[in-house]
Short mmCIF file of C-alpha atoms and ligand atoms in Angstrom, two decimals:
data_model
loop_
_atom_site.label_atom_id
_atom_site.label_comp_id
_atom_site.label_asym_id
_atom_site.label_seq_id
_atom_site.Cartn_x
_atom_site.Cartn_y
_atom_site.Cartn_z
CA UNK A 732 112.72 250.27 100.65
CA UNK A 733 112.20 253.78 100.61
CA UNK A 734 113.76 254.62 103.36
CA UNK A 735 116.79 252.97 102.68
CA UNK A 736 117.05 255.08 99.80
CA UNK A 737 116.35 258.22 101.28
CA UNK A 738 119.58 257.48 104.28
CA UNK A 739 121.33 256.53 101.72
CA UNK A 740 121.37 259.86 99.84
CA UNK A 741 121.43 261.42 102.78
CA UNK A 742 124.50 260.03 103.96
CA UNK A 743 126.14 259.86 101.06
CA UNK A 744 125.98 263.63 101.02
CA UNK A 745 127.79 263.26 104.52
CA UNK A 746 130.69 261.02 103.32
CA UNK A 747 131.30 263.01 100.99
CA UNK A 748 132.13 266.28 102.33
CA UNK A 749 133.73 264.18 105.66
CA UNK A 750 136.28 261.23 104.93
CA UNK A 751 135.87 261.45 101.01
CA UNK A 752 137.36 264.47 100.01
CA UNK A 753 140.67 264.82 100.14
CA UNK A 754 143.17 267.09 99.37
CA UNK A 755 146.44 267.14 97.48
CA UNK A 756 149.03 263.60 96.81
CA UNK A 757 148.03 260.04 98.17
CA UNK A 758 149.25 256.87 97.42
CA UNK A 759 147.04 253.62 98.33
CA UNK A 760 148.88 250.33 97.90
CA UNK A 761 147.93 247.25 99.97
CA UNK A 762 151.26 247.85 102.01
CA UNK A 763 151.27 251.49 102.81
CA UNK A 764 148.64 254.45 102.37
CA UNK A 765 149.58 257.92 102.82
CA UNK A 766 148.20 261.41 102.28
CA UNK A 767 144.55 261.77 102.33
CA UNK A 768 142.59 259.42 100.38
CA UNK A 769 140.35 260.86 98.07
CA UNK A 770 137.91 257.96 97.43
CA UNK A 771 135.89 259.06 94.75
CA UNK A 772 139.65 260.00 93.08
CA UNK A 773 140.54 256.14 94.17
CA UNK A 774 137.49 254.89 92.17
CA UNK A 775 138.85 256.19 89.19
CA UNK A 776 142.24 255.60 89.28
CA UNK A 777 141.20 251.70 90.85
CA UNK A 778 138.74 251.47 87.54
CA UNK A 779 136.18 250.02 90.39
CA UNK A 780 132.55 251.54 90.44
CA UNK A 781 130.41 253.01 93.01
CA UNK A 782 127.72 251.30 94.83
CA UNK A 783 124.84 253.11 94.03
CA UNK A 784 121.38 253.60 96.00
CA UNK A 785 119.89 250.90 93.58
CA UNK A 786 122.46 248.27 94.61
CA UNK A 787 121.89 248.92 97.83
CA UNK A 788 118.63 248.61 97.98
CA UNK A 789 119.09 245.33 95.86
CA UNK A 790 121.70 244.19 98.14
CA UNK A 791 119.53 244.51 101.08
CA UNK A 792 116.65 242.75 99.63
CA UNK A 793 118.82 239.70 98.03
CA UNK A 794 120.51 239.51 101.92
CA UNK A 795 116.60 240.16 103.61
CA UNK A 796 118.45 242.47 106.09
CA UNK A 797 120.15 246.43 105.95
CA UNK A 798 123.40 246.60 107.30
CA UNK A 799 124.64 249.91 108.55
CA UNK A 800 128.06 250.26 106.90
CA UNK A 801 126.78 249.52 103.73
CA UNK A 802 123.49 251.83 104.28
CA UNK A 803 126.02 254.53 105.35
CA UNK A 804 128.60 254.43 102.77
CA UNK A 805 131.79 252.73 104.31
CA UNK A 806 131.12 249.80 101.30
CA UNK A 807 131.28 251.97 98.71
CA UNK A 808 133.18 250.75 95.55
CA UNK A 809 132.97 247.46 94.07
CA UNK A 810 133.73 244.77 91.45
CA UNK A 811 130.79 242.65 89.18
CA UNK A 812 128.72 242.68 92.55
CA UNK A 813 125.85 243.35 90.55
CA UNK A 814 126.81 240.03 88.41
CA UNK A 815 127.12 238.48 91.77
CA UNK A 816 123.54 239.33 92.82
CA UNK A 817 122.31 238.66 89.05
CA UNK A 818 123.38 235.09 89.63
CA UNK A 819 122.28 234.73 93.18
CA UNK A 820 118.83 235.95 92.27
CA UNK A 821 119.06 232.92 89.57
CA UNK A 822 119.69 230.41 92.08
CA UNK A 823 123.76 230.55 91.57
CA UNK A 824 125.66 230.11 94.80
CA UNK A 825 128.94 232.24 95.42
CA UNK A 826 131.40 232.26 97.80
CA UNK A 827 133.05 234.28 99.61
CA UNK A 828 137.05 235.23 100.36
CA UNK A 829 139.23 237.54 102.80
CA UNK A 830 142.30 237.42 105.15
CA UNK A 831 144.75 238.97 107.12
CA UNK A 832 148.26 239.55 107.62
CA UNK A 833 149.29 238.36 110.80
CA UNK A 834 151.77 241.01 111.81
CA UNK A 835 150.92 241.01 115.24
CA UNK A 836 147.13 242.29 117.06
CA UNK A 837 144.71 242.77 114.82
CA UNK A 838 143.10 246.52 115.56
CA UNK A 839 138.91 247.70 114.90
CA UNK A 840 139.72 248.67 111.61
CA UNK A 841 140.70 245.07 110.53
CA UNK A 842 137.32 243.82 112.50
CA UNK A 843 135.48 245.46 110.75
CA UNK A 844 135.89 243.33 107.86
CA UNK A 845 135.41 240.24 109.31
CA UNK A 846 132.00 240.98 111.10
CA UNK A 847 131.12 242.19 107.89
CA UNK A 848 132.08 239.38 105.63
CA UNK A 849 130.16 237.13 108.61
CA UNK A 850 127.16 238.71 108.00
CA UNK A 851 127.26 238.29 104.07
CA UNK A 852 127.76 234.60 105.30
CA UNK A 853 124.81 233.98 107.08
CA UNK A 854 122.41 236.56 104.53
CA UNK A 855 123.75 234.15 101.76
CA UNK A 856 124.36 230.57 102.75
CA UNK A 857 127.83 230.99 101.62
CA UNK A 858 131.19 229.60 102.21
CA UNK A 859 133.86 231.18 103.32
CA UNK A 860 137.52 231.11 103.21
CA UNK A 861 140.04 232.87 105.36
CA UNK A 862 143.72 233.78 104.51
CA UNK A 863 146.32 233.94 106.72
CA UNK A 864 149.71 235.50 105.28
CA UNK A 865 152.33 234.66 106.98
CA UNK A 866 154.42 234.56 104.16
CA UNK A 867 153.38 238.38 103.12
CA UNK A 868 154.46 239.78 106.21
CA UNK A 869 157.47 237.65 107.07
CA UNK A 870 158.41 238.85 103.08
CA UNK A 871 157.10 242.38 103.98
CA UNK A 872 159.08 245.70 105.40
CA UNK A 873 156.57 244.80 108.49
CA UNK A 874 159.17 241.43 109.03
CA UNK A 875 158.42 239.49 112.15
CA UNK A 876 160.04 236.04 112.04
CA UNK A 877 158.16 233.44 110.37
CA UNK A 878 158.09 231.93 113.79
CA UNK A 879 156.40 235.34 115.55
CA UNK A 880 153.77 235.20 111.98
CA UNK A 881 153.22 231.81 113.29
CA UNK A 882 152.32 233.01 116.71
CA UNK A 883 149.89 235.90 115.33
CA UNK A 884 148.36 233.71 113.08
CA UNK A 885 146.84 232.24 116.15
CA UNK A 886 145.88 234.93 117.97
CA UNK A 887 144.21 236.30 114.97
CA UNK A 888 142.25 233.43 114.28
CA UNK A 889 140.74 233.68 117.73
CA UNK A 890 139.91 237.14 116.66
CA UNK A 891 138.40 236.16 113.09
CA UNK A 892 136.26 233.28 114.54
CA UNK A 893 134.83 235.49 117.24
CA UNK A 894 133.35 237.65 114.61
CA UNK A 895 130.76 234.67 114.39
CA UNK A 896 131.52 232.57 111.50
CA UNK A 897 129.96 229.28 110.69
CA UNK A 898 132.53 226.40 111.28
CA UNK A 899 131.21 224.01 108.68
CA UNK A 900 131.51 226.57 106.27
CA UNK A 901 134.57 228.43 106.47
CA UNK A 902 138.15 227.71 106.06
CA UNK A 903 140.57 229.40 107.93
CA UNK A 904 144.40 228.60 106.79
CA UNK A 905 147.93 229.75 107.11
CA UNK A 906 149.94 229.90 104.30
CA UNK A 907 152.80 228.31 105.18
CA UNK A 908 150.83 225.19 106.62
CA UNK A 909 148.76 225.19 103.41
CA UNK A 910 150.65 225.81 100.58
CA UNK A 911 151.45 222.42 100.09
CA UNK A 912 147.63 221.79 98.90
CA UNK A 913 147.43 224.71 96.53
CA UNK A 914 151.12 225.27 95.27
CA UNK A 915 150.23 224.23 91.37
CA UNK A 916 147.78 226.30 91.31
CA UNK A 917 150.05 229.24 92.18
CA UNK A 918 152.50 228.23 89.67
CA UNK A 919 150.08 228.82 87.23
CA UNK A 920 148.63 231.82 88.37
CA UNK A 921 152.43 233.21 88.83
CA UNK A 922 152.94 231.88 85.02
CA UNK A 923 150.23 234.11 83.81
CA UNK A 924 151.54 237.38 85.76
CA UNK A 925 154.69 239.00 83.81
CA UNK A 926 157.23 241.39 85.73
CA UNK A 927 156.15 244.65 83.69
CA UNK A 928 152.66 244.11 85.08
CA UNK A 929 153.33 243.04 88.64
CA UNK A 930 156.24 246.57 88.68
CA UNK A 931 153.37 248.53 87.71
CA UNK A 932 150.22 247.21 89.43
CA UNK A 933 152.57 246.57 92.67
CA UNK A 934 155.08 249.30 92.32
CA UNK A 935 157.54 246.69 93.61
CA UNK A 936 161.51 247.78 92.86
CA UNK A 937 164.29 246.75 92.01
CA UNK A 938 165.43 246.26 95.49
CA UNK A 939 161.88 243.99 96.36
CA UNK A 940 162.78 240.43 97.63
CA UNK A 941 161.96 238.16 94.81
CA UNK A 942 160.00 236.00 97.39
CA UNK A 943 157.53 239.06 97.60
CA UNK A 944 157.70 239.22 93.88
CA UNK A 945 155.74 235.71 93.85
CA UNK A 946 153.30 237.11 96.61
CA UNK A 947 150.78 238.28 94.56
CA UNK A 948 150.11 234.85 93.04
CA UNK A 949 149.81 233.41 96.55
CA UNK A 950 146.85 235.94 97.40
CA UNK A 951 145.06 235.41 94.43
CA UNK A 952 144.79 231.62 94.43
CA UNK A 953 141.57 231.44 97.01
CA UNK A 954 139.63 233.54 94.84
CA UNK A 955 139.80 230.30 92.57
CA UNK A 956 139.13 227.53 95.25
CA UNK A 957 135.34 227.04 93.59
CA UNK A 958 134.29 227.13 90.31
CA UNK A 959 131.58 229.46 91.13
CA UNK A 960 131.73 233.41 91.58
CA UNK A 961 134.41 234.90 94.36
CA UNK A 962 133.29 238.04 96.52
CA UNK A 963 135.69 239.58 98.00
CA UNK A 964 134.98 241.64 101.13
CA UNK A 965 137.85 244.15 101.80
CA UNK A 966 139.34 247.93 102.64
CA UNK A 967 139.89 249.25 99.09
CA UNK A 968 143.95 248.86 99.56
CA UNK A 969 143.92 245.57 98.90
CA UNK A 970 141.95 245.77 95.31
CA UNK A 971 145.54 245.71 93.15
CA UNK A 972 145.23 242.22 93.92
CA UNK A 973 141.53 241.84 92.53
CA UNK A 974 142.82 243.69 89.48
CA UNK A 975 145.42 241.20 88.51
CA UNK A 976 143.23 238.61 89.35
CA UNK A 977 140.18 239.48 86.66
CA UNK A 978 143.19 239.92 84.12
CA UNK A 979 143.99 235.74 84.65
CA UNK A 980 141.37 233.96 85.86
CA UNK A 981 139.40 233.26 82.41
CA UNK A 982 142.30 232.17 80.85
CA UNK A 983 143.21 229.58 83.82
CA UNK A 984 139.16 228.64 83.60
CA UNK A 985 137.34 230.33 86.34
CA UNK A 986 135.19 233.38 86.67
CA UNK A 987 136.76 236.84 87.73
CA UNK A 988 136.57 237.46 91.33
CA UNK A 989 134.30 240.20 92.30
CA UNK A 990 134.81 242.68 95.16
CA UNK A 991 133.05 244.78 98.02
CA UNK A 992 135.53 247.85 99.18
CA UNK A 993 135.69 249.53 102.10
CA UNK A 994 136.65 253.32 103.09
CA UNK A 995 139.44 252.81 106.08
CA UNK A 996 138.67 253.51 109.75
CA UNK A 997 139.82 256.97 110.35
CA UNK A 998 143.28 256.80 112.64
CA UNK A 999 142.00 257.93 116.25
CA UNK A 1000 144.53 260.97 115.88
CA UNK A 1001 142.81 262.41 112.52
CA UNK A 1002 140.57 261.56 109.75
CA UNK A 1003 143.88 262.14 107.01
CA UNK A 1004 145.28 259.25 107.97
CA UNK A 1005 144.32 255.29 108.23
CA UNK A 1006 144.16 253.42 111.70
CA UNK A 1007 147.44 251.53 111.28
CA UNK A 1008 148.95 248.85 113.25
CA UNK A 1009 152.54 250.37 112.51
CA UNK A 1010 151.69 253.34 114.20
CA UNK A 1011 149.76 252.58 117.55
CA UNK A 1012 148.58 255.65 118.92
CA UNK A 1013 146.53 255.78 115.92
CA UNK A 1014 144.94 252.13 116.99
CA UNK A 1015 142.81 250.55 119.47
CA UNK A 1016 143.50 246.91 119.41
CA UNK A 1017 141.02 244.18 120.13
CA UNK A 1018 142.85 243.40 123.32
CA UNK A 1019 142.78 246.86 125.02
CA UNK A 1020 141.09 247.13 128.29
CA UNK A 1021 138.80 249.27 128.96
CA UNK A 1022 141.06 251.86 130.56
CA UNK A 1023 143.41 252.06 127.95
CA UNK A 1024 140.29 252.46 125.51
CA UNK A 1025 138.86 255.52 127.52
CA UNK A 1026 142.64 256.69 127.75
CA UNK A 1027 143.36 256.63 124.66
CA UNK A 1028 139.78 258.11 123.08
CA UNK A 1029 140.10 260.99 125.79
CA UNK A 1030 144.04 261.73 124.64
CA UNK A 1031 144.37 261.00 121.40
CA UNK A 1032 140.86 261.45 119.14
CA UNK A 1033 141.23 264.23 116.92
CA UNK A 1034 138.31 266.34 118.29
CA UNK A 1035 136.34 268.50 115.80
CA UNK A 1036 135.20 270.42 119.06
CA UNK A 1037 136.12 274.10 119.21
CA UNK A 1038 138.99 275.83 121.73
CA UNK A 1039 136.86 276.36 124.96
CA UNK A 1040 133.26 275.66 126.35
CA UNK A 1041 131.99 279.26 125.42
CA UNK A 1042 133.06 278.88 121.69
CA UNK A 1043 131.77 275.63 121.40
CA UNK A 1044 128.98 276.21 123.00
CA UNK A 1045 128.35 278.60 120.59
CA UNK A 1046 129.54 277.69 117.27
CA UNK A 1047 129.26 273.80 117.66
CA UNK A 1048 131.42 271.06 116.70
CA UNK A 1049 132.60 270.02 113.10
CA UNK A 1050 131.45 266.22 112.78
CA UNK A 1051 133.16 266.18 109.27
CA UNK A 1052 136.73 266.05 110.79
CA UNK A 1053 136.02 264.72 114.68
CA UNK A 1054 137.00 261.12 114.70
CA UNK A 1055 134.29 260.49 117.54
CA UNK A 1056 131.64 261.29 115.32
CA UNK A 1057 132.93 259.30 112.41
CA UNK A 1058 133.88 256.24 114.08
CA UNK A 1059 129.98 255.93 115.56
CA UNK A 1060 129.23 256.84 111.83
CA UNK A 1061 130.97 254.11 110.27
CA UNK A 1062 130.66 251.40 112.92
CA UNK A 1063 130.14 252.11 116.60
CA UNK A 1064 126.44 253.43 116.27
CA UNK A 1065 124.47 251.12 114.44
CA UNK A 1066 120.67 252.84 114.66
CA UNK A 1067 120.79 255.74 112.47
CA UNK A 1068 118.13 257.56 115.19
CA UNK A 1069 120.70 257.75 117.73
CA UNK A 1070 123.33 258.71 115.41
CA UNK A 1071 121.23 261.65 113.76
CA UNK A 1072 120.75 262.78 117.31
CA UNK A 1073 124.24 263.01 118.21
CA UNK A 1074 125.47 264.39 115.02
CA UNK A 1075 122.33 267.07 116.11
CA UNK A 1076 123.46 267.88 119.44
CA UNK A 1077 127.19 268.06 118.41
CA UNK A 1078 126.94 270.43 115.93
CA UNK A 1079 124.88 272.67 117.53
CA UNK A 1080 126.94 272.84 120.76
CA UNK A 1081 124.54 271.10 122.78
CA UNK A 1082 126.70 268.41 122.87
CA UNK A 1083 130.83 268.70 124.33
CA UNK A 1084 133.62 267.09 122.90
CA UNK A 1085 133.91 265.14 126.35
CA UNK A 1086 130.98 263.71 126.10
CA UNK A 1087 130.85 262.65 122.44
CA UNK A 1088 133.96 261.16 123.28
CA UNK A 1089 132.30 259.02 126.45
CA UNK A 1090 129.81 257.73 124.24
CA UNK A 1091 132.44 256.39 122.23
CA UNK A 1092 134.19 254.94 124.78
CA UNK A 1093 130.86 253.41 125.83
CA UNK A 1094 130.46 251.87 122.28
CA UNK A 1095 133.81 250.88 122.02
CA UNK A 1096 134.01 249.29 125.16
CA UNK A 1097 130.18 247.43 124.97
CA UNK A 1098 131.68 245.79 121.80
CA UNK A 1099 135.26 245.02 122.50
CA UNK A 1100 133.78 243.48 126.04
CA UNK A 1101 131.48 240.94 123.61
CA UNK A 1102 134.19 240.41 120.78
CA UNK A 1103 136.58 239.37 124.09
CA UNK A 1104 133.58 236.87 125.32
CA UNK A 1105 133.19 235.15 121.95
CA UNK A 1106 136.95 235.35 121.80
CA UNK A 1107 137.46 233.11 124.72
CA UNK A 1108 135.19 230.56 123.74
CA UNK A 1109 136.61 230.44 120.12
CA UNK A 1110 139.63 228.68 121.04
CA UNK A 1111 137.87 225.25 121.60
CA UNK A 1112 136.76 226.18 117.81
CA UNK A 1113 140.12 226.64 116.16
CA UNK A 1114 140.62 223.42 115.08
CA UNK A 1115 136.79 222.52 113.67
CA UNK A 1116 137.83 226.13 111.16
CA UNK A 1117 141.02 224.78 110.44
CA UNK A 1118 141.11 221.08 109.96
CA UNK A 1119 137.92 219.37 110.88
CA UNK A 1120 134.85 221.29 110.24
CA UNK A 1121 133.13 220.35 107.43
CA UNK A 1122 134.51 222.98 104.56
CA UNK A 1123 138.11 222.52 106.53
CA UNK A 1124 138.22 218.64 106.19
CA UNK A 1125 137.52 218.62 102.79
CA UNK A 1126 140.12 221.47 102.08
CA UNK A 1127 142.44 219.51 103.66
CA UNK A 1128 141.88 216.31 101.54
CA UNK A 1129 141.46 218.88 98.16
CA UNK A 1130 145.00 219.52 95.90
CA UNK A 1131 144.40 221.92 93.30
CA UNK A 1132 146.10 221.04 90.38
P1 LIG B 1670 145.71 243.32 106.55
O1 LIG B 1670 146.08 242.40 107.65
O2 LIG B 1670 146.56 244.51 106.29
O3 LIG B 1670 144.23 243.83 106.79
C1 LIG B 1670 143.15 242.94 107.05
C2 LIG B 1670 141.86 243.53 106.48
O4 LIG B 1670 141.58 244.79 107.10
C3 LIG B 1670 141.48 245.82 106.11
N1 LIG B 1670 141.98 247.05 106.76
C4 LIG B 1670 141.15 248.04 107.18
N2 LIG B 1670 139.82 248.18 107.08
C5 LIG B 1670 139.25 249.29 107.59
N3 LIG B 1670 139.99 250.29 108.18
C6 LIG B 1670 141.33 250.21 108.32
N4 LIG B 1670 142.01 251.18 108.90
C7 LIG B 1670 141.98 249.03 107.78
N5 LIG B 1670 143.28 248.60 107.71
C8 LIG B 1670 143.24 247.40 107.09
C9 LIG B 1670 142.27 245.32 104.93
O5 LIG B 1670 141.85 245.89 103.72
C10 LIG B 1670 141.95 243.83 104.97
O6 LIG B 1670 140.68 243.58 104.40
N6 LIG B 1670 147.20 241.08 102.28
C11 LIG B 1670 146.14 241.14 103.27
C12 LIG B 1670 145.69 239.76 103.75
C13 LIG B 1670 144.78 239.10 102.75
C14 LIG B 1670 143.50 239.57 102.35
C15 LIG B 1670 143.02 238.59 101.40
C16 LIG B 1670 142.73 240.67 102.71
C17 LIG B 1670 145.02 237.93 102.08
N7 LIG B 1670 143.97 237.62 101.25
C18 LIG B 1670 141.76 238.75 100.83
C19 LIG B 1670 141.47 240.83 102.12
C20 LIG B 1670 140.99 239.87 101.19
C21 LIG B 1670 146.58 241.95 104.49
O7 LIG B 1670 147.75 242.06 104.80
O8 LIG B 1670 145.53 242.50 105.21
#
């Protein structure tokens, strides 16, 4: 373990002078984030905590495997996920919950999650469930028709299940369809959440739909499907929800949900902003080909390579601001050798912004070619996560009350 603990610090130094300082106004909500986000502010004004070297390291040993993100510092704020891993250690199960609003294609930023939350399934034997909000977009300024939220529901399950999920032990539902099993129970979460507290944790107005008013409620109930502990993998935007949820779920009988945040996958056009589906040429989407991946790395990635050859050849290339660099960092690059190198030979010049930005496309490309494999296979699979398998039947047979 000490060498987890010596990346660790290492990194952490990284992070923090690349992707976690920023400058000036931001705003994080789970529906927009703008300005750059200073996550150590976010922390704070979140009340979340960091994850330290020593829950890590604990992490790691509970789970009997590193994982890279975490090791690097993309996880890097949570919720009671020290009480998670004080029960586990005692033999407690927990399970675990995330979703997705199905807007339309899901892009690598909201993969992420999912391979992530796959792997905490298999460390830990646990169950997972899978929300998909149809509801919160068709309600949201995003708006497709419930109909075209039907449609992407679909398509993103395909995407969700090719991240390698165990169907006997995850659920994978669409609001709309499932509501009718669980709609008690978000009465009486909604019950417990005033308007004063929703206005100020959701900053909705006074010209929000009162459908999206009732959201919230609808996005906490999984986090109460067991009795036992939630953990909630996710990008830090979505934590307002976590927040109201600890406030309820004692009173209602069940333990407060605890949560594992993520930074956000830089936008390809500049490490200020989040990769966002609203704005494409800030996205690569699971279903890009490979020439529209190398197009779009070559055109659009912010480059933190200097004006010509000569200069760069000479000063080097600032890894703390070229989106190459940081999306092998947090993802693309998983052996921290290879990564050390490049950051190396980048910095020093050795290494041209064209060819950093190759062995991204390489990466990129080498994954999206295996997610698309597993893809096509999942479809035969949709219906054993949604209705058969052997979590899904017995969701479907389950009414909360
Ligand atoms: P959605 O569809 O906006 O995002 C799905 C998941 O992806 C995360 N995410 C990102 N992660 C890394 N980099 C990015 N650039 C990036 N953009 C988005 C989100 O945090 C999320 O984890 N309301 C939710 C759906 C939902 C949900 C949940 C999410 C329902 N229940 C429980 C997490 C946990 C939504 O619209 O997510």
């Amino acid at each position: 373990m000490g060498r987890v603990t010596k990346l660790l610090v290492k990194s952490e130094v990284k992070m923090d002078n690349t992707s976690g300082g920023g400058q000036g106004d931001f705003t994080v909500t789970p529906w927009k984030v703008t300005g750059q986000v200073d996550y150590q502010k976010l922390i704070k004004k979140f009340g979340t905590q960091p994850i330290d070297t020593k829950l890590v390291e604990r992490l790691f040993r509970d789970a009997g495997e590193e994982n890279h993100a975490v090791r690097r510092g993309v996880y890097y704020s949570h919720r009671d996920l020290d009480i998670v891993l004080n029960e586990y250690e005692q033999g407690k199960k927990f399970f675990l919950y995330t979703g997705r609003g199905p807007s339309g294609p899901m892009h690598l930023g909201h993969i992420i999650q999912f391979y992530f939350t796959s792997w905490l399934q298999r460390r830990f034997n646990a169950n997972v469930y899978i929300q998909l909000t149809d509801d919160e977009v068709f309600l949201s300024e995003r708006s497709p028709s419930l109909e075209t939220a039907g449609k992407w529901s679909y398509e993103n399950a395909l995407d969700i299940i090719a991240a390698g999920f165990d169907p006997d032990r995850t659920f994978i539902f669409r609001d709309t369809e499932y509501m009718g099993n669980v709609y008690k129970l978000a009465l009486k979460v909604a019950k417990k959440i005033n308007f004063s507290t929703a206005k100020a944790i959701f900053g909705f107005k006074g010209d929000s739909n009162i459908g999206f008013i009732f959201y919230p409620a609808v996005q906490v109930v999984p986090s109460l499907f067991e009795r036992n502990r939630c953990l909630i993998p996710c990008a830090i935007d979505q934590d307002p929800f976590w927040r109201v949820q600890r406030d309820i779920a004692e009173s209602l009988g069940f333990p407060k949900a605890a949560a594992i945040h993520s930074k956000f996958l830089p936008a390809l056009t500049g490490i200020t902003a989040k990769m966002s589906a609203s704005a494409a040429e800030t996205a690569i989407y699971l279903g890009d080909d490979e020439k529209m991946v190398r197009t779009k790395i070559m055109k659009n990635a912010f480059s933190g390579g200097q004006a010509t050859v000569e200069e760069h050849r000479r000063l080097g290339g600032n890894t703390d601001v070229d989106v190459p660099f940081q999306w092998l960092y947090m993802f693309f690059e998983p052996s921290d050798k290879r990564v050390e190198q490049i950051r190396s030979d980048y910095s020093s010049g050795r290494m041209l912004s064209g060819e950093i930005k190759s062995i991204l496309i390489d990466r990129v490309n080498g994954f999206l070619k295996e997610h698309r494999e597993r893809r096509a296979k999942a479809e035969k699979d949709v219906d054993k996560f949604m209705k058969t398998g052997k979590l899904a039947s017995r969701m479907m047979s389950t009414i909360y009350e």
